[in-house]
Coordinates of C-alpha atoms and ligand atoms in Angstrom, one line a residue:
M1 CA -91.0 -68.2 2.9
K2 CA -87.2 -67.9 2.5
E3 CA -85.2 -68.5 5.7
S4 CA -81.6 -68.6 6.7
I5 CA -80.2 -71.1 9.1
Y6 CA -77.2 -70.2 11.3
Q7 CA -75.1 -72.5 13.4
T8 CA -74.2 -70.5 16.5
V9 CA -73.7 -70.5 20.3
C10 CA -76.2 -69.4 23.0
P11 CA -75.1 -66.0 24.5
G12 CA -76.7 -66.8 27.8
C13 CA -73.6 -68.0 29.7
G14 CA -70.0 -69.2 29.4
I15 CA -71.1 -72.8 28.9
G16 CA -71.7 -71.9 25.2
C17 CA -74.4 -74.3 24.2
G18 CA -74.5 -74.9 20.4
L19 CA -77.8 -74.4 18.5
Y20 CA -79.2 -73.4 15.2
I21 CA -81.0 -70.1 14.6
R22 CA -83.6 -69.9 11.8
E23 CA -84.3 -66.4 10.6
D24 CA -87.1 -65.8 8.1
N25 CA -87.1 -62.9 5.6
Q26 CA -89.2 -60.8 8.1
G27 CA -86.4 -61.1 10.7
A28 CA -88.4 -63.5 12.9
V29 CA -86.2 -66.0 14.7
S30 CA -86.7 -69.5 16.0
I31 CA -84.4 -72.1 17.4
D32 CA -83.4 -75.6 16.3
F33 CA -81.4 -78.1 18.3
F34 CA -77.8 -78.9 17.5
K35 CA -77.8 -82.5 18.7
S36 CA -74.2 -83.3 17.7
N37 CA -72.7 -80.3 19.5
P38 CA -70.2 -81.7 22.1
V39 CA -71.0 -79.1 24.7
N40 CA -74.7 -79.7 25.1
L41 CA -75.8 -82.5 22.8
G42 CA -78.6 -80.3 21.6
K43 CA -80.0 -79.5 25.0
L44 CA -80.8 -75.9 26.1
C45 CA -81.9 -74.4 29.4
R46 CA -84.9 -72.1 29.8
F47 CA -82.8 -69.1 28.7
G48 CA -81.7 -70.9 25.6
M49 CA -85.2 -71.9 24.8
K50 CA -86.3 -68.2 25.1
L51 CA -83.6 -66.9 22.7
P52 CA -86.2 -65.9 20.1
H53 CA -87.4 -63.4 22.7
Y54 CA -83.8 -62.3 23.4
F55 CA -83.0 -61.7 19.7
S56 CA -86.4 -60.2 18.9
S57 CA -85.5 -57.1 21.0
G58 CA -82.6 -56.4 18.7
A59 CA -81.3 -52.9 18.1
F60 CA -79.5 -53.8 15.0
C61 CA -82.1 -52.5 12.5
K62 CA -80.0 -49.4 11.7
A63 CA -77.0 -51.5 10.8
D64 CA -78.5 -52.0 7.4
E65 CA -78.7 -48.3 6.8
P66 CA -75.3 -47.2 5.6
S67 CA -76.0 -43.5 6.1
S68 CA -77.0 -43.9 9.7
M69 CA -74.0 -46.2 10.3
E70 CA -71.6 -43.7 8.7
G71 CA -73.1 -40.9 10.7
A72 CA -72.7 -42.8 14.0
I73 CA -69.1 -43.7 13.2
R74 CA -68.3 -40.0 12.3
D75 CA -70.0 -38.8 15.5
A76 CA -68.2 -41.4 17.6
A77 CA -64.8 -40.4 16.0
A78 CA -65.4 -36.7 16.6
R79 CA -66.2 -37.4 20.2
L80 CA -63.2 -39.6 20.7
K81 CA -60.6 -37.3 19.1
G82 CA -59.1 -35.3 22.0
A83 CA -61.4 -37.0 24.6
E84 CA -59.8 -37.3 28.0
K85 CA -60.2 -39.9 30.6
V86 CA -61.4 -42.6 28.2
A87 CA -62.3 -46.1 29.3
M88 CA -63.4 -49.1 27.3
L89 CA -65.4 -52.1 28.4
S90 CA -66.0 -55.4 26.7
V91 CA -67.1 -58.2 29.0
G92 CA -67.2 -60.9 26.3
N93 CA -70.8 -60.7 25.0
T94 CA -69.7 -60.8 21.4
T95 CA -67.2 -62.7 19.2
C96 CA -63.5 -62.7 20.0
E97 CA -62.8 -61.0 16.7
E98 CA -65.0 -58.0 17.6
H99 CA -63.2 -57.9 20.9
M100 CA -59.9 -57.9 19.1
A101 CA -61.1 -55.1 16.8
F102 CA -62.1 -53.1 20.0
E103 CA -58.5 -53.7 21.3
R104 CA -57.2 -52.1 18.0
I105 CA -59.3 -49.0 18.7
A106 CA -58.0 -48.9 22.3
K107 CA -54.5 -49.0 21.0
T108 CA -55.2 -46.1 18.7
L109 CA -56.6 -44.1 21.6
G110 CA -53.8 -45.0 23.9
S111 CA -56.4 -46.7 26.1
A112 CA -57.0 -50.3 27.2
V113 CA -60.0 -52.6 27.1
H114 CA -61.3 -53.7 30.5
T115 CA -63.2 -57.0 30.8
G116 CA -64.9 -55.9 34.0
I117 CA -63.6 -58.8 36.2
Q118 CA -61.7 -57.0 39.0
A119 CA -60.7 -60.2 40.8
Y120 CA -58.0 -60.8 38.2
S121 CA -56.2 -57.6 39.1
K122 CA -56.3 -58.5 42.8
L123 CA -54.6 -61.9 42.3
P124 CA -50.9 -62.6 41.6
P125 CA -50.6 -62.9 37.8
E126 CA -49.1 -66.4 38.1
C127 CA -52.6 -67.5 39.3
H128 CA -54.5 -66.3 36.3
S129 CA -53.8 -69.4 34.2
Y130 CA -55.3 -71.6 37.0
L131 CA -58.6 -69.8 36.4
E132 CA -58.7 -70.8 32.8
G133 CA -61.3 -73.4 31.8
M134 CA -61.0 -77.2 32.0
P135 CA -62.9 -79.8 30.0
F136 CA -66.4 -80.4 31.3
Q137 CA -65.8 -84.1 30.8
D138 CA -63.3 -84.0 33.6
I139 CA -66.2 -83.2 35.9
E140 CA -67.7 -86.5 35.1
K141 CA -64.5 -88.4 36.1
A142 CA -63.9 -86.6 39.4
N143 CA -64.3 -88.7 42.6
K144 CA -65.4 -85.7 44.6
I145 CA -67.0 -82.4 43.4
V146 CA -67.4 -79.3 45.6
L147 CA -69.9 -76.8 44.3
F148 CA -69.7 -73.1 45.3
I149 CA -72.5 -72.3 42.8
D150 CA -76.1 -73.2 42.3
P151 CA -75.8 -74.9 38.9
Y152 CA -79.6 -75.2 38.5
V153 CA -80.1 -71.4 38.5
Q154 CA -76.7 -70.1 37.4
Y155 CA -75.3 -72.6 34.8
P156 CA -78.1 -75.0 34.1
L157 CA -76.4 -77.2 31.5
L158 CA -73.7 -78.0 34.0
V159 CA -76.3 -80.1 35.8
R160 CA -76.1 -82.9 33.2
R161 CA -72.4 -83.2 33.8
L162 CA -72.9 -83.4 37.6
L163 CA -75.6 -86.1 37.1
A164 CA -73.2 -88.1 34.9
A165 CA -70.5 -87.7 37.6
K166 CA -73.0 -89.0 40.2
R167 CA -73.7 -92.0 38.0
N168 CA -69.9 -92.6 38.1
N169 CA -70.1 -92.6 41.9
S170 CA -68.7 -89.1 42.4
H171 CA -69.5 -87.6 45.8
I172 CA -71.0 -84.1 45.4
I173 CA -70.8 -81.5 48.2
S174 CA -72.5 -78.1 48.0
V175 CA -70.9 -75.3 50.0
G176 CA -73.4 -72.8 48.7
T177 CA -76.0 -70.5 50.2
K178 CA -78.8 -72.9 49.3
E179 CA -79.2 -76.6 49.7
L180 CA -79.0 -78.5 46.4
H181 CA -81.0 -81.7 45.8
L182 CA -78.3 -83.3 43.7
A183 CA -75.7 -82.9 46.4
D184 CA -74.8 -85.8 48.7
E185 CA -73.9 -83.3 51.4
N186 CA -74.9 -79.7 51.9
L187 CA -72.5 -77.9 54.1
S188 CA -72.5 -74.4 55.6
I189 CA -68.8 -74.0 56.5
T190 CA -66.3 -71.2 56.5
P191 CA -62.9 -71.2 54.7
N192 CA -61.2 -72.2 57.9
E193 CA -63.2 -75.5 57.8
Y194 CA -62.5 -76.4 54.2
S195 CA -60.0 -79.1 55.3
Q196 CA -63.0 -81.2 56.3
L197 CA -64.0 -81.4 52.6
G198 CA -61.3 -84.1 52.2
L199 CA -60.2 -83.1 48.7
D200 CA -57.4 -84.6 46.7
S201 CA -56.0 -84.5 43.1
N202 CA -59.1 -86.4 41.8
S203 CA -61.4 -83.7 43.1
V204 CA -62.9 -80.7 41.3
I205 CA -63.9 -77.4 42.9
I206 CA -66.5 -75.5 40.9
T207 CA -67.0 -71.8 41.4
D208 CA -67.7 -68.8 39.3
L209 CA -65.8 -65.7 38.3
H210 CA -67.9 -62.7 37.2
P211 CA -67.7 -58.9 37.5
H212 CA -69.0 -59.0 41.1
T213 CA -67.0 -61.9 42.4
D214 CA -65.1 -61.2 45.6
A215 CA -61.4 -61.8 45.0
N216 CA -61.1 -63.3 48.5
D217 CA -63.5 -66.1 47.6
I218 CA -61.2 -67.0 44.7
I219 CA -58.1 -66.7 46.9
Q220 CA -59.5 -69.2 49.4
L221 CA -60.2 -71.7 46.6
L222 CA -56.8 -71.2 45.0
N223 CA -55.2 -71.9 48.4
L224 CA -57.5 -75.0 48.8
S225 CA -56.5 -76.2 45.4
L226 CA -52.8 -75.7 46.3
E227 CA -53.1 -77.6 49.5
T228 CA -55.1 -80.6 48.2
G229 CA -54.2 -80.8 44.4
A230 CA -57.9 -80.5 43.5
K231 CA -58.6 -78.8 40.2
I232 CA -60.6 -75.6 39.9
L233 CA -63.3 -74.9 37.3
T234 CA -64.2 -71.3 37.3
M235 CA -67.5 -70.8 35.4
K236 CA -67.9 -67.5 33.7
P237 CA -71.1 -65.6 32.7
F238 CA -70.7 -64.5 29.1
V239 CA -70.4 -66.3 25.8
S240 CA -66.8 -65.2 25.3
S241 CA -65.7 -64.4 28.9
E242 CA -63.0 -67.0 28.7
G243 CA -61.8 -65.9 25.3
V244 CA -61.7 -62.1 26.0
N245 CA -59.9 -62.7 29.3
R246 CA -57.2 -64.7 27.4
I247 CA -57.0 -62.1 24.6
S248 CA -56.8 -59.0 26.9
K249 CA -53.3 -58.9 28.3
V250 CA -54.1 -56.2 30.8
K251 CA -55.5 -58.4 33.5
T252 CA -53.1 -57.1 36.2
T253 CA -54.3 -53.6 35.7
S254 CA -57.8 -54.4 34.5
K255 CA -60.6 -52.5 36.1
G256 CA -63.6 -54.2 37.5
L257 CA -67.0 -53.0 36.4
S258 CA -67.9 -51.6 39.9
Q259 CA -64.6 -49.8 40.0
M260 CA -65.2 -48.3 36.5
M261 CA -68.7 -47.1 37.6
D262 CA -67.2 -45.6 40.7
E263 CA -64.7 -43.7 38.5
V264 CA -67.5 -42.6 36.2
K265 CA -69.4 -41.3 39.3
K266 CA -66.4 -39.4 40.5
G267 CA -65.6 -37.9 37.1
N268 CA -62.3 -39.9 36.7
I269 CA -63.8 -41.5 33.6
R270 CA -65.4 -38.9 31.3
T271 CA -65.8 -40.9 28.1
L272 CA -66.9 -44.5 28.1
V273 CA -67.0 -46.8 25.1
L274 CA -68.9 -50.1 25.4
L275 CA -68.8 -53.1 23.2
D276 CA -71.9 -55.2 23.8
S277 CA -71.6 -54.6 27.6
D278 CA -74.4 -52.7 29.3
P279 CA -73.6 -51.5 32.8
I280 CA -77.3 -50.8 33.4
E281 CA -77.9 -54.5 33.1
L282 CA -74.7 -55.7 34.7
M283 CA -74.6 -53.5 37.8
P284 CA -76.8 -54.5 40.8
D285 CA -78.4 -51.0 41.2
T286 CA -80.0 -49.9 38.0
D287 CA -81.1 -46.4 39.0
E288 CA -77.7 -45.5 40.5
T289 CA -75.9 -46.8 37.4
V290 CA -78.1 -44.7 35.0
K291 CA -77.5 -41.6 37.2
S292 CA -73.7 -42.2 37.0
L293 CA -73.7 -42.8 33.2
K294 CA -75.6 -39.6 32.6
K295 CA -72.6 -37.7 34.1
L296 CA -70.3 -38.8 31.2
D297 CA -69.2 -36.3 28.5
N298 CA -69.4 -39.1 26.0
L299 CA -71.2 -42.5 26.1
I300 CA -70.5 -44.5 23.0
V301 CA -72.1 -47.9 22.5
I302 CA -71.3 -50.5 19.9
S303 CA -74.1 -53.0 20.3
S304 CA -75.8 -56.0 18.5
R305 CA -78.9 -55.8 20.7
K306 CA -81.3 -53.4 22.2
S307 CA -80.4 -52.9 25.8
P308 CA -81.2 -50.1 28.3
V309 CA -77.8 -48.3 27.8
N310 CA -78.6 -47.6 24.1
E311 CA -81.4 -45.3 25.3
I312 CA -79.1 -42.9 27.1
A313 CA -76.0 -43.2 24.8
D314 CA -74.7 -40.3 22.8
V315 CA -73.9 -42.6 19.9
V316 CA -75.0 -46.1 19.2
I317 CA -73.2 -48.1 16.5
S318 CA -75.6 -50.9 15.8
T319 CA -74.2 -54.1 14.5
E320 CA -75.8 -57.4 13.3
P321 CA -77.2 -59.9 15.8
L322 CA -74.7 -62.3 17.3
Y323 CA -75.8 -65.3 15.3
R324 CA -75.2 -63.6 12.0
K325 CA -71.7 -62.5 12.8
A326 CA -68.6 -64.2 11.5
G327 CA -66.5 -65.1 14.5
T328 CA -65.2 -67.3 17.3
F329 CA -66.2 -67.9 20.9
M330 CA -64.2 -69.7 23.6
N331 CA -66.4 -71.2 26.3
T332 CA -65.6 -71.8 30.0
E333 CA -63.9 -75.2 29.3
G334 CA -61.6 -73.5 26.8
R335 CA -63.4 -74.9 23.7
I336 CA -63.3 -72.8 20.6
Q337 CA -66.5 -72.7 18.6
E338 CA -67.3 -70.8 15.4
N339 CA -70.4 -69.2 14.0
S340 CA -71.5 -70.2 10.5
G341 CA -72.6 -66.6 10.0
T342 CA -70.5 -64.3 7.7
G343 CA -71.6 -60.9 9.0
V344 CA -68.9 -58.4 9.4
T345 CA -71.0 -55.2 10.0
G346 CA -69.5 -54.8 13.5
I347 CA -65.9 -55.5 12.4
N348 CA -66.2 -53.1 9.4
A349 CA -67.8 -50.4 11.6
M350 CA -64.9 -50.6 14.1
S351 CA -62.4 -50.7 11.2
S352 CA -63.9 -47.5 9.8
L353 CA -63.9 -45.9 13.3
N354 CA -60.2 -46.8 13.7
K355 CA -59.5 -45.1 10.3
E356 CA -61.5 -42.0 11.3
L357 CA -59.3 -41.9 14.4
G358 CA -56.2 -41.7 12.1
S359 CA -55.1 -45.3 12.3
E360 CA -55.2 -48.3 9.9
E361 CA -58.2 -50.2 8.8
F362 CA -58.4 -53.9 9.4
E363 CA -60.4 -56.8 8.2
Y364 CA -62.0 -60.0 9.6
G365 CA -59.3 -62.4 8.3
Q366 CA -56.5 -60.6 10.1
L367 CA -58.4 -60.4 13.4
H368 CA -59.4 -64.0 13.2
E369 CA -55.7 -65.0 12.8
Q370 CA -54.8 -62.9 15.8
V371 CA -57.6 -64.4 17.8
M372 CA -56.7 -68.0 17.0
A373 CA -53.0 -67.3 18.0
A374 CA -54.1 -65.8 21.3
L375 CA -56.6 -68.5 22.1
T376 CA -54.4 -71.4 21.3
N377 CA -51.5 -70.0 23.3
E378 CA -52.2 -71.7 26.6
G379 CA -51.3 -69.9 29.8
Q380 CA -48.1 -71.2 31.4
K381 CA -48.9 -73.0 34.6
S382 CA -45.7 -72.3 36.5
G383 CA -47.0 -72.7 40.0
Y384 CA -48.0 -70.2 42.7
S385 CA -47.5 -69.9 46.4
K386 CA -50.1 -69.6 49.1
I387 CA -52.0 -66.2 48.6
K388 CA -52.7 -63.9 51.5
N389 CA -56.3 -62.7 52.0
L390 CA -57.1 -59.1 50.9
A391 CA -58.5 -56.6 53.3
T392 CA -62.2 -57.0 53.0
A393 CA -64.7 -54.2 52.3
K394 CA -67.4 -53.5 54.9
Q395 CA -69.8 -56.5 55.0
C396 CA -73.5 -56.4 55.7
T397 CA -73.7 -57.2 59.4
G398 CA -76.6 -58.6 61.4
G399 CA -80.2 -58.4 60.4
Y400 CA -81.3 -59.7 57.0
V401 CA -79.3 -59.8 53.8
L402 CA -80.8 -59.8 50.3
K403 CA -78.3 -61.5 48.0
Y404 CA -78.3 -61.7 44.2
L405 CA -78.1 -65.2 42.7
Y406 CA -76.5 -64.1 39.4
N407 CA -77.9 -66.1 36.4
P408 CA -78.4 -65.5 32.6
F409 CA -81.8 -63.9 33.0
M410 CA -80.4 -61.4 35.6
W411 CA -77.3 -60.5 33.5
F412 CA -79.5 -59.7 30.5
N413 CA -82.4 -58.2 32.2
Q414 CA -84.8 -60.8 30.7
L415 CA -88.0 -61.7 32.4
D416 CA -88.4 -65.2 33.8
D417 CA -91.0 -66.8 36.1
N418 CA -88.8 -66.1 39.1
D419 CA -90.8 -63.2 40.7
F420 CA -90.2 -64.5 44.2
V421 CA -87.4 -64.5 46.8
L422 CA -86.0 -67.6 48.6
I423 CA -86.1 -67.7 52.4
N424 CA -85.8 -70.5 54.9
L425 CA -88.5 -72.0 57.2
N426 CA -87.2 -70.2 60.3
M427 CA -87.8 -66.9 58.6
V428 CA -91.3 -68.0 57.7
R429 CA -92.0 -68.9 61.3
S430 CA -90.4 -65.8 62.9
L431 CA -92.2 -63.4 60.6
K432 CA -95.4 -65.5 60.9
L433 CA -95.7 -65.5 57.1
K434 CA -98.9 -66.9 55.7
K435 CA -99.0 -69.6 53.0
G436 CA -99.4 -67.8 49.6
G437 CA -98.6 -64.4 51.3
Q438 CA -95.9 -62.0 50.6
I439 CA -92.8 -60.7 52.3
S440 CA -92.0 -57.0 52.5
L441 CA -88.4 -56.0 52.0
T442 CA -87.1 -52.5 52.8
S443 CA -83.7 -51.0 52.1
E444 CA -82.4 -47.4 51.8
N445 CA -83.5 -47.7 48.1
G446 CA -87.2 -48.2 49.1
N447 CA -89.7 -51.0 49.7
I448 CA -90.9 -54.0 47.7
K449 CA -93.4 -56.8 48.4
M450 CA -92.4 -60.2 46.9
R451 CA -93.8 -63.7 46.9
Y452 CA -91.5 -66.1 48.6
R453 CA -90.5 -69.7 48.3
V454 CA -89.0 -71.8 51.1
E455 CA -85.6 -73.5 50.6
G456 CA -82.9 -74.9 52.9
M457 CA -80.7 -71.9 53.5
P458 CA -78.8 -70.1 56.3
D459 CA -80.8 -68.0 58.7
G460 CA -81.1 -64.3 57.8
L461 CA -80.4 -64.8 54.0
I462 CA -82.9 -63.9 51.3
L463 CA -81.9 -64.9 47.7
T464 CA -83.3 -63.4 44.5
A465 CA -82.6 -64.6 41.0
R466 CA -84.0 -61.4 39.5
K467 CA -82.8 -57.8 40.0
L468 CA -84.8 -55.9 42.5
P469 CA -85.0 -52.1 42.6
I470 CA -84.3 -52.1 46.4
A471 CA -80.9 -53.7 45.9
I472 CA -77.9 -51.5 46.3
A473 CA -75.2 -54.1 45.7
G474 CA -74.8 -57.9 45.2
T475 CA -75.7 -58.1 48.9
T476 CA -77.9 -55.5 50.5
S477 CA -79.0 -55.1 54.2
V478 CA -82.8 -55.2 54.4
K479 CA -85.6 -55.0 56.9
V480 CA -88.3 -57.6 56.5
E481 CA -91.9 -57.9 57.5
G482 CA -94.7 -60.3 56.7
C483 CA -97.7 -58.9 54.8
Ligands
SF4_1 S1 -76.7 -73.3 29.9 FE1 -76.0 -71.2 29.3 S2 -75.3 -71.4 27.2 FE2 -76.6 -73.2 27.7 S3 -78.6 -72.7 27.0 FE3 -78.5 -72.1 29.1 S4 -77.8 -70.0 29.2 FE4 -77.4 -70.8 27.1

C-alpha cells in the first residue's frame, strides 16, 4: 500500500513536539517518532499518541473537490462584501503562513485578526516582549523554578525538562492549585507573599497565557520578575500561539475570545470569520456559545479539521489537514519549525477569497517571506515599570468552586480517560463520600454526577480536566453533595 510520510509538529499545545505522520492512500493516519527533534527527542504525551484519532475526524474531504471549494469561496465573498461589524479570529491552530494570509483578508476588509488572548490588551505594550518564549534548555539550568501550572496535565512534555533541572539540583516550588509530586515545595500563597519564594536572576517562573488567563495573574508575575530578576516562561496552548502573537501587531487593541463572544451575544459583532479556531471548543460554556453564534448574520469558517462550529457555520472552507500543509510554526520557546508538507489548499483558498473581495491574490512564497521576517524580528526588551493591578471582575465567593484545568484534550474537545473531578480529603470527609462513589455537582446550568479522585488541594476547590456541561466559566460556583 502506498503511503506518504510527513515531518510535522503536534498541534496539541505550544510545546510543538516534532513527529512524523504516515498517511496511506485511504487517508488512514499513524504516527512515527522523530527522535532527533530537539524539542521532544521523539517523545509524545498521551495527546500526541492519540493524534491518529484527532486527524481521523478531519473535515477536509471537500477540499479536494474544486467545485465545492469554489462555491464556498464565492459564498463567503458574497457574504463579506458589505458586511458590517466583522470580526476575525485566529488563535494559532494552523501555520503562520495561513495566519498571514488571513491577515491579508482582514486588511482587504478593513478589519483586524484577533488572537483571542485578551491579557495582551490589558498590559502595557512594553511588557509584551517579556511574554515571548525562552529556550526550554534554560529551564534545566535554573537554580530555582516556580510553577504556576500543572505540567503533567497542561504541558506534559515540559515534565522532562523539569526532571532534568532537578537532576541539576534545581529547587522546584509549585504555587498551583494542586500539589505536584515533582515539586520540592508545594505552597498555597497569595501574591502578597511571593517575596518568600526567594527568587533571583537564576530563577525561572513558569506560567501560561491562554484565552482565559486573568491579566492580573500575569501582572503579578511580571512585577515579581521585575523585583527579583527571575525570567518568565509563558507557556501557550496552540501550535502557533507564539508565532501568531508575534505576527499580529494589534495586541494593544486585540480582543479576547470571551470579549468577542460577548460582543456576538450583544449584536456588536454580526459577521465572524474563523481560521482554525472554534469558539464552541474554546469557550468554557458550550451551550451558551452555540446560542450566541447562532445570532450571527454570517459565520464563516476556514478549517482543516472537523470541529463543532463547522456544523452551524453558514460557509465552511475546508482545507487540508495540518500535517499536509506547507508552512511554519513557532513554539513557546520561540523555535521555528517547518512542515515537510507542500499543501497550499488553504493558502490558495484565502488568496482566491481575497481576489473575490477585490484585492490582490498572493502565494505561499510571499507569505513565507513575510512570516520569516516577522518571526525573526525579536521584540525589543526596553524595560518596564511596576504595573498596577486591574480592577477585578466579580469572583466566585464562598462555597465550592469548580475550576477548569485547561489542557490539550480540553481545548480540542477530545475524549480522554479523565472522566473524574479532583477534590481534597477534607471534602471527602465533610461530604461523607464513599470509596468508589460519586460526587453530585450543581450549578445554574444543571446537575452532573462525577467520579472523583483525591489530591492535595485547597479546601473548597474542585478541578476538572474535561469540559463539563454545568460550567459557566473557567471557574463556576457549585453546590456539592455525596451520592
Ligand atoms: S506536549 Fe503538547 S505538543 Fe507535545 S505531544 Fe503533548 S500535546 Fe503534543
